[in-house]
């Protein structure tokens, strides 16, 4: 993406023509023309993913290899700038982690995989958010210069197949893929293409993310869509699915001012890293763990049918502003409006009554536990 003043060049993923042919409504998103919905509509796409399998184009995300140099363990090297337990990654295992600034804020969230030997020794595979990749990758490369080499994978598309039927469908094209466990990855030949497949995703459902050469992306998408269980899914349903799953969206629920403690993401910073306190922003993280943060992310369930969108103020019984909604909308599986936001510590208890300001009127709501829909990740292989 290039941004010169008011003119922004909109990029296309390898699946752009397929999206148009399928009748998708295309919108600009993170510098790309992306499908927000198909003719079936967001509600049906959402339901199709919860009951069958949804196919998502996530090729706009940033993919890269990170190789250790001069005998340094690449995972230990990456721990210099990320707070996760990356040294503990065994080949084929994947972790969610955070790219943080020195002030303890979150610059991006990303997936880190230690690749299987088939893809190389002492190598990690990184996937970062589309809107951050032009800053993330230069930042990582500069921070680890001379210790690790980052190679962007611009020649690869990324597809996600999500839903309870995803494993059965993908196993028809990649026998053995259903034996992967949640957050496990491997290399599979699919339609003659070497693909990096991880059992992961962003919907709360079981599913897979498939990195494939650009040249093979359309054929794979068409083949998967040819299966009776699979429907194409756009950004609209992707957002309602991840919100129901209680998953954060960078730029909305996470930003450079928000800490992992506030966001409820301390599970991504294990005990060893907290004790070592040697990652960017450690001082703030440890201080907030000891004394408590000034706000926390919570789930919110408005009464009635009116949704509270991002930016809606959260008020207490006296009408005093106590926080802000960061994600909100209609949850098709919940059959009602749902939201996430940050509130002062005194109001985080489940069952706390609050108000959400929509067009100047306070809609009654309650603080609820996250997620709104229980995840269905597969910890043990079914097949």
Coordinates of C-alpha atoms in Angstrom, one line a residue:
X1 CA 0.0 0.0 0.0
X2 CA 1.2 3.4 -0.8
X3 CA -0.3 6.5 0.8
X4 CA 0.5 9.8 -0.7
X5 CA -1.7 12.6 0.8
X6 CA -5.3 11.8 0.1
X7 CA -4.6 9.3 -2.6
X8 CA -4.4 5.7 -1.4
X9 CA -3.5 2.9 -3.8
X10 CA -5.9 0.0 -3.1
X11 CA -4.2 -3.4 -3.6
X12 CA -5.9 -6.6 -4.6
X13 CA -5.4 -10.1 -3.3
X14 CA -5.0 -13.0 -5.7
X15 CA -8.7 -13.8 -5.1
X16 CA -10.0 -10.4 -6.1
X17 CA -11.5 -11.5 -9.4
X18 CA -13.1 -14.6 -7.8
X19 CA -14.7 -12.4 -5.1
X20 CA -16.2 -10.1 -7.9
X21 CA -17.4 -13.1 -9.9
X22 CA -19.1 -14.5 -6.8
X23 CA -21.0 -11.2 -6.4
X24 CA -19.2 -9.9 -3.4
X25 CA -19.6 -6.3 -2.3
X26 CA -16.0 -5.0 -2.2
X27 CA -14.8 -2.4 0.2
X28 CA -11.4 -0.9 1.0
X29 CA -9.9 -2.5 4.1
X30 CA -6.3 -2.1 5.4
X31 CA -5.2 -0.9 2.0
X32 CA -6.9 -3.8 0.1
X33 CA -10.2 -4.2 -1.8
X34 CA -11.8 -6.9 0.2
X35 CA -15.3 -8.6 0.2
X36 CA -17.5 -7.4 3.0
X37 CA -20.3 -9.7 2.1
X38 CA -21.6 -12.0 -0.6
X39 CA -25.2 -12.2 -2.0
X40 CA -26.3 -14.6 0.8
X41 CA -25.7 -11.8 3.3
X42 CA -23.9 -11.5 6.6
X43 CA -26.4 -13.5 8.7
X44 CA -26.3 -16.5 6.5
X45 CA -22.6 -16.4 6.1
X46 CA -22.2 -16.3 9.9
X47 CA -24.6 -19.2 10.3
X48 CA -22.8 -21.2 7.6
X49 CA -19.5 -20.9 9.5
X50 CA -21.1 -21.9 12.8
X51 CA -22.8 -25.0 11.2
X52 CA -20.7 -26.0 8.2
X53 CA -17.5 -24.4 6.9
X54 CA -16.7 -20.8 5.8
X55 CA -14.0 -19.8 3.5
X56 CA -12.2 -16.5 4.2
X57 CA -9.7 -14.6 2.1
X58 CA -7.0 -13.3 4.5
X59 CA -4.3 -12.8 1.9
X60 CA -4.0 -9.2 3.0
X61 CA -2.3 -10.3 6.2
X62 CA 1.5 -10.1 6.3
X63 CA 3.5 -13.4 6.1
X64 CA 7.2 -13.7 6.7
X65 CA 10.0 -16.1 7.6
X66 CA 12.4 -15.2 10.3
X67 CA 15.8 -17.1 10.2
X68 CA 18.4 -17.1 13.0
X69 CA 21.9 -16.0 12.1
X70 CA 25.3 -17.1 13.3
X71 CA 24.0 -20.0 15.2
X72 CA 21.6 -18.0 17.4
X73 CA 18.3 -19.7 18.2
X74 CA 15.8 -17.6 16.3
X75 CA 13.0 -18.1 18.9
X76 CA 15.3 -16.9 21.7
X77 CA 16.3 -13.9 19.5
X78 CA 12.7 -13.0 18.8
X79 CA 12.0 -13.0 22.6
X80 CA 14.1 -9.8 22.7
X81 CA 11.1 -7.9 21.3
X82 CA 8.1 -10.2 22.0
X83 CA 6.9 -11.3 25.5
X84 CA 5.8 -14.8 24.7
X85 CA 7.5 -18.1 25.5
X86 CA 8.9 -18.6 22.1
X87 CA 11.9 -20.7 23.1
X88 CA 9.4 -23.4 24.2
X89 CA 8.0 -23.7 20.7
X90 CA 8.7 -27.1 19.3
X91 CA 8.7 -27.7 15.5
X92 CA 5.2 -27.4 14.2
X93 CA 3.8 -25.5 17.2
X94 CA 2.3 -22.1 17.0
X95 CA 1.7 -19.3 19.6
X96 CA -0.2 -16.0 19.7
X97 CA 2.0 -13.1 20.8
X98 CA 2.2 -9.3 21.1
X99 CA 4.4 -6.7 19.6
X100 CA 4.7 -4.1 22.3
X101 CA 6.3 -0.7 22.8
X102 CA 8.5 0.5 25.6
X103 CA 5.5 2.1 27.3
X104 CA 3.7 -1.3 27.6
X105 CA 1.2 -0.6 24.8
X106 CA 0.3 -3.2 22.1
X107 CA 1.6 -2.3 18.6
X108 CA 0.2 -5.4 17.0
X109 CA -0.8 -9.0 17.7
X110 CA 0.7 -11.8 15.7
X111 CA 1.0 -15.5 15.2
X112 CA 4.5 -17.2 15.6
X113 CA 5.2 -20.7 14.4
X114 CA 8.4 -22.7 14.6
X115 CA 8.3 -24.4 11.3
X116 CA 8.7 -28.1 10.7
X117 CA 12.2 -29.3 9.5
X118 CA 10.7 -29.7 6.0
X119 CA 10.6 -25.8 5.8
X120 CA 14.0 -25.3 7.3
X121 CA 16.0 -25.4 10.6
X122 CA 16.1 -22.5 13.0
X123 CA 13.2 -20.7 11.2
X124 CA 9.9 -19.1 12.4
X125 CA 6.9 -18.3 10.3
X126 CA 5.2 -15.0 11.3
X127 CA 1.7 -13.7 10.4
X128 CA 0.9 -10.1 11.3
X129 CA -2.1 -7.8 10.8
X130 CA -2.6 -6.3 7.3
X131 CA -2.8 -2.8 8.6
X132 CA 0.4 -3.1 10.6
X133 CA 2.6 -5.1 8.3
X134 CA 4.3 -2.1 6.7
X135 CA 5.5 -1.0 10.1
X136 CA 5.8 -4.4 11.8
X137 CA 8.2 -6.1 9.4
X138 CA 10.7 -3.2 9.1
X139 CA 10.6 -2.8 12.9
X140 CA 11.3 -6.5 13.5
X141 CA 14.1 -6.6 10.9
X142 CA 15.8 -3.5 12.3
X143 CA 15.5 -4.6 15.9
X144 CA 17.1 -8.0 15.1
X145 CA 19.6 -6.9 12.5
X146 CA 22.7 -9.1 12.5
X147 CA 20.9 -11.7 14.6
X148 CA 18.0 -12.8 12.4
X149 CA 16.9 -12.3 8.8
X150 CA 13.3 -11.5 8.0
X151 CA 12.0 -12.5 4.5
X152 CA 8.5 -11.3 3.5
X153 CA 6.4 -13.8 1.7
X154 CA 4.7 -11.6 -0.9
X155 CA 4.3 -14.5 -3.2
X156 CA 1.8 -16.4 -1.0
X157 CA -1.9 -16.0 -0.4
X158 CA -3.6 -17.0 2.9
X159 CA -7.0 -18.7 3.1
X160 CA -8.9 -19.6 6.2
X161 CA -11.4 -22.5 6.4
X162 CA -13.5 -22.3 9.6
X163 CA -16.3 -24.3 11.0
X164 CA -17.3 -27.7 12.4
X165 CA -17.0 -29.3 8.9
X166 CA -13.7 -27.6 8.1
X167 CA -11.5 -30.6 9.1
X168 CA -13.6 -33.1 7.1
X169 CA -13.6 -30.9 4.0
X170 CA -9.9 -30.0 4.0
X171 CA -8.9 -33.6 4.7
X172 CA -10.3 -34.6 1.3
X173 CA -7.7 -32.4 -0.3
X174 CA -4.9 -32.9 2.2
X175 CA -5.1 -36.3 3.8
X176 CA -3.8 -36.2 7.3
X177 CA -4.5 -32.6 7.9
X178 CA -7.4 -33.5 10.3
X179 CA -4.8 -35.1 12.6
X180 CA -3.4 -31.6 13.5
X181 CA -4.3 -30.3 16.9
X182 CA -5.2 -26.7 17.7
X183 CA -2.2 -24.4 17.2
X184 CA -0.2 -27.1 15.3
X185 CA 1.1 -26.6 11.8
X186 CA 2.5 -28.7 9.0
X187 CA 3.3 -28.8 5.3
X188 CA 0.8 -30.4 3.0
X189 CA 0.6 -30.8 -0.8
X190 CA -2.8 -29.5 -1.9
X191 CA -3.7 -29.6 -5.6
X192 CA 0.0 -29.9 -6.4
X193 CA 1.0 -26.8 -4.3
X194 CA 3.1 -26.9 -1.2
X195 CA 1.0 -25.3 1.6
X196 CA 1.7 -24.3 5.2
X197 CA -1.4 -25.3 7.1
X198 CA -2.1 -24.5 10.8
X199 CA -5.1 -25.5 12.8
X200 CA -6.0 -22.0 13.9
X201 CA -8.3 -19.2 13.0
X202 CA -10.2 -16.2 14.1
X203 CA -13.8 -17.3 14.6
X204 CA -13.8 -19.4 17.7
X205 CA -14.6 -22.4 15.5
X206 CA -12.3 -25.3 14.7
X207 CA -10.5 -24.5 11.4
X208 CA -7.4 -24.0 9.4
X209 CA -5.3 -21.3 7.9
X210 CA -3.7 -22.2 4.6
X211 CA -0.7 -20.4 3.1
X212 CA -0.4 -21.2 -0.6
X213 CA 1.5 -19.8 -3.5
X214 CA -0.4 -16.9 -5.2
X215 CA -0.5 -18.9 -8.4
X216 CA -2.5 -21.7 -6.7
X217 CA -4.9 -19.6 -4.5
X218 CA -7.8 -19.4 -6.9
X219 CA -7.8 -23.1 -7.8
X220 CA -7.8 -24.0 -4.1
X221 CA -10.6 -21.5 -3.3
X222 CA -12.7 -22.8 -6.1
X223 CA -12.1 -26.4 -5.1
X224 CA -13.1 -25.8 -1.5
X225 CA -16.2 -23.8 -2.5
X226 CA -17.2 -26.7 -4.7
X227 CA -17.7 -28.8 -1.6
X228 CA -21.3 -28.8 -0.4
X229 CA -20.4 -27.7 3.2
X230 CA -18.4 -24.6 2.2
X231 CA -19.6 -21.0 1.7
X232 CA -17.6 -17.8 1.0
X233 CA -17.5 -15.4 3.9
X234 CA -16.8 -11.7 3.9
X235 CA -15.5 -9.2 6.5
X236 CA -18.9 -8.6 7.9
X237 CA -19.5 -12.1 9.2
X238 CA -15.8 -12.4 10.1
X239 CA -16.3 -9.5 12.5
X240 CA -19.5 -10.9 14.1
X241 CA -17.9 -14.3 14.5
X242 CA -14.8 -13.0 16.2
X243 CA -16.8 -10.6 18.4
X244 CA -19.0 -13.5 19.6
X245 CA -15.7 -15.4 20.3
X246 CA -14.5 -12.5 22.4
X247 CA -11.4 -12.1 20.2
X248 CA -9.7 -8.7 20.0
X249 CA -9.5 -6.8 16.8
X250 CA -6.3 -4.7 16.5
X251 CA -7.0 -1.0 16.0
X252 CA -10.3 -1.3 17.9
X253 CA -9.9 -3.4 21.0
X254 CA -6.1 -3.2 21.0
X255 CA -3.9 -0.2 20.2
X256 CA -0.5 1.3 21.2
X257 CA -1.9 2.8 24.4
X258 CA -3.5 -0.4 25.6
X259 CA -1.6 -2.9 27.8
X260 CA -2.0 -6.7 27.8
X261 CA -3.2 -6.5 31.4
X262 CA -6.0 -4.1 30.5
X263 CA -6.9 -6.3 27.5
X264 CA -7.0 -9.5 29.5
X265 CA -4.2 -11.0 27.4
X266 CA -1.8 -11.9 30.2
X267 CA -2.1 -15.6 29.1
X268 CA 0.2 -14.5 26.3
X269 CA 3.0 -13.6 28.8
X270 CA 3.9 -16.7 30.8
X271 CA 5.5 -16.8 34.2
X272 CA 9.1 -17.1 32.9
X273 CA 8.8 -14.0 30.9
X274 CA 7.2 -12.0 33.7
X275 CA 10.0 -13.1 36.0
X276 CA 12.7 -12.3 33.5
X277 CA 11.0 -8.9 32.8
X278 CA 13.2 -8.4 29.8
X279 CA 10.6 -7.5 27.1
X280 CA 9.4 -4.1 25.9
X281 CA 6.9 -2.6 28.3
X282 CA 7.7 -5.0 31.1
X283 CA 7.8 -2.3 33.7
X284 CA 4.2 -1.2 33.0
X285 CA 3.0 -4.8 32.8
X286 CA 4.5 -5.8 36.1
X287 CA 3.3 -2.6 37.8
X288 CA -0.3 -3.2 36.6
X289 CA -0.1 -6.9 37.7
X290 CA 1.0 -5.7 41.2
X291 CA -1.4 -2.7 41.6
X292 CA -4.1 -3.3 39.0
X293 CA -4.7 -1.4 35.7
X294 CA -6.8 1.7 35.4
X295 CA -9.3 -0.1 33.2
X296 CA -10.1 -3.6 31.9
X297 CA -11.7 -5.1 28.9
X298 CA -15.2 -6.6 29.5
X299 CA -18.1 -8.2 27.6
X300 CA -21.3 -6.2 27.5
X301 CA -24.8 -7.4 26.8
X302 CA -27.3 -4.6 26.0
X303 CA -31.0 -5.1 26.7
X304 CA -33.3 -5.0 23.7
X305 CA -32.3 -5.1 20.0
X306 CA -30.3 -1.8 19.6
X307 CA -26.6 -2.4 19.2
X308 CA -24.0 -0.1 20.7
X309 CA -21.2 0.5 18.2
X310 CA -17.5 1.3 18.7
X311 CA -17.1 4.7 20.4
X312 CA -20.3 4.5 22.5
X313 CA -19.6 5.8 26.0
X314 CA -20.3 3.4 28.9
X315 CA -21.9 5.1 32.0
X316 CA -22.8 4.1 35.5
X317 CA -26.1 4.3 37.3
X318 CA -25.4 8.1 38.0
X319 CA -24.7 8.8 34.3
X320 CA -21.0 9.2 34.9
X321 CA -18.8 8.0 32.0
X322 CA -16.8 4.9 33.1
X323 CA -15.5 3.6 29.8
X324 CA -15.9 3.2 26.1
X325 CA -17.2 0.5 23.7
X326 CA -14.4 -0.7 21.4
X327 CA -16.4 -3.4 19.4
X328 CA -20.1 -3.8 19.1
X329 CA -22.8 -5.1 16.9
X330 CA -25.4 -7.8 16.4
X331 CA -24.4 -11.4 17.4
X332 CA -26.4 -13.8 15.1
X333 CA -25.6 -16.8 17.2
X334 CA -26.5 -14.9 20.4
X335 CA -29.6 -13.5 18.6
X336 CA -29.0 -10.0 20.1
X337 CA -26.7 -7.1 20.4
X338 CA -23.3 -7.7 22.0
X339 CA -20.2 -5.5 22.7
X340 CA -16.8 -5.3 24.2
X341 CA -15.3 -2.3 25.9
X342 CA -13.0 -1.0 28.6
X343 CA -14.3 0.2 32.0
X344 CA -12.8 1.3 35.3
X345 CA -11.9 -1.5 37.7
X346 CA -14.9 -0.8 40.0
X347 CA -17.3 -1.9 37.2
X348 CA -15.7 -5.1 35.8
X349 CA -17.6 -7.7 37.9
X350 CA -20.0 -9.9 35.9
X351 CA -23.5 -8.7 36.5
X352 CA -22.6 -5.1 36.9
X353 CA -25.4 -2.9 35.5
X354 CA -24.2 -0.1 33.1
X355 CA -25.6 2.1 30.4
X356 CA -24.4 2.4 26.8
X357 CA -24.9 5.8 25.2
X358 CA -26.5 5.5 21.8
X359 CA -27.7 8.7 20.1
X360 CA -27.8 10.4 23.5
X361 CA -29.8 7.7 25.2
X362 CA -28.5 5.3 27.8
X363 CA -29.3 1.7 26.8
X364 CA -29.4 -0.6 29.8
X365 CA -26.7 -3.3 29.7
X366 CA -24.9 -5.8 31.8
X367 CA -21.3 -6.8 32.2
X368 CA -21.0 -10.4 31.1
X369 CA -18.3 -13.0 30.8
X370 CA -16.4 -13.5 27.6
X371 CA -16.7 -15.2 25.1
X372 CA -20.3 -14.8 24.1
X373 CA -20.1 -18.2 22.2
X374 CA -18.0 -21.0 23.6
X375 CA -15.0 -21.8 21.4
X376 CA -14.9 -25.2 19.6
X377 CA -11.1 -25.5 19.1
X378 CA -9.9 -29.1 18.7
X379 CA -7.3 -29.9 21.3
X380 CA -7.1 -33.5 20.2
X381 CA -7.5 -34.7 16.7
X382 CA -10.9 -36.1 15.9
X383 CA -9.9 -38.2 12.9

